[in-house]
């Protein structure tokens, strides 16, 4: 009987631990795959634009960043679906973009996308 009282708590702890592990994996992958060119600090543009507060932001809209006309004029608003498609194959989603990234592993893309959207 005691198990049935603690089982929900154990499930919550497990899910919280799994979410933390995925977020840590997303952070690691972001640093490896994206961090040399992109920052998560607002206003800190590098070779690529800052990705701070990216959720819902129109693509190619930050001031002071040289975007390709293709990305600037794409009409894309960044969300989980568009970020996943862009990280999977940027040139397929936005032909003519200067950004060239291809991550075929869906788990890695999800970890990066979830991390970007949670790091707001």
Coordinates of C-alpha atoms in Angstrom, one line a residue, residues 27-40 44-51 99 101:
X27 CA 22.6 22.9 -24.0
X28 CA 25.5 20.7 -24.8
X29 CA 24.4 20.2 -28.4
X30 CA 23.7 24.0 -28.8
X31 CA 27.2 24.8 -27.6
X32 CA 28.8 22.2 -29.9
X33 CA 26.7 22.9 -33.0
X34 CA 25.6 26.5 -32.7
X35 CA 27.5 28.3 -30.0
X36 CA 30.5 29.4 -32.1
X37 CA 28.2 31.5 -34.2
X38 CA 25.2 32.2 -32.1
X39 CA 24.7 33.6 -28.6
X40 CA 21.7 33.3 -26.3
X44 CA 25.1 39.7 -28.6
X45 CA 25.4 39.0 -32.2
X46 CA 28.3 37.0 -33.5
X47 CA 28.7 35.7 -37.0
X48 CA 25.1 34.8 -36.7
X49 CA 22.4 36.7 -34.8
X50 CA 21.6 36.3 -31.1
X51 CA 19.0 33.6 -30.6
X99 CA 23.1 29.7 -43.0
X101 CA 23.1 23.5 -41.1

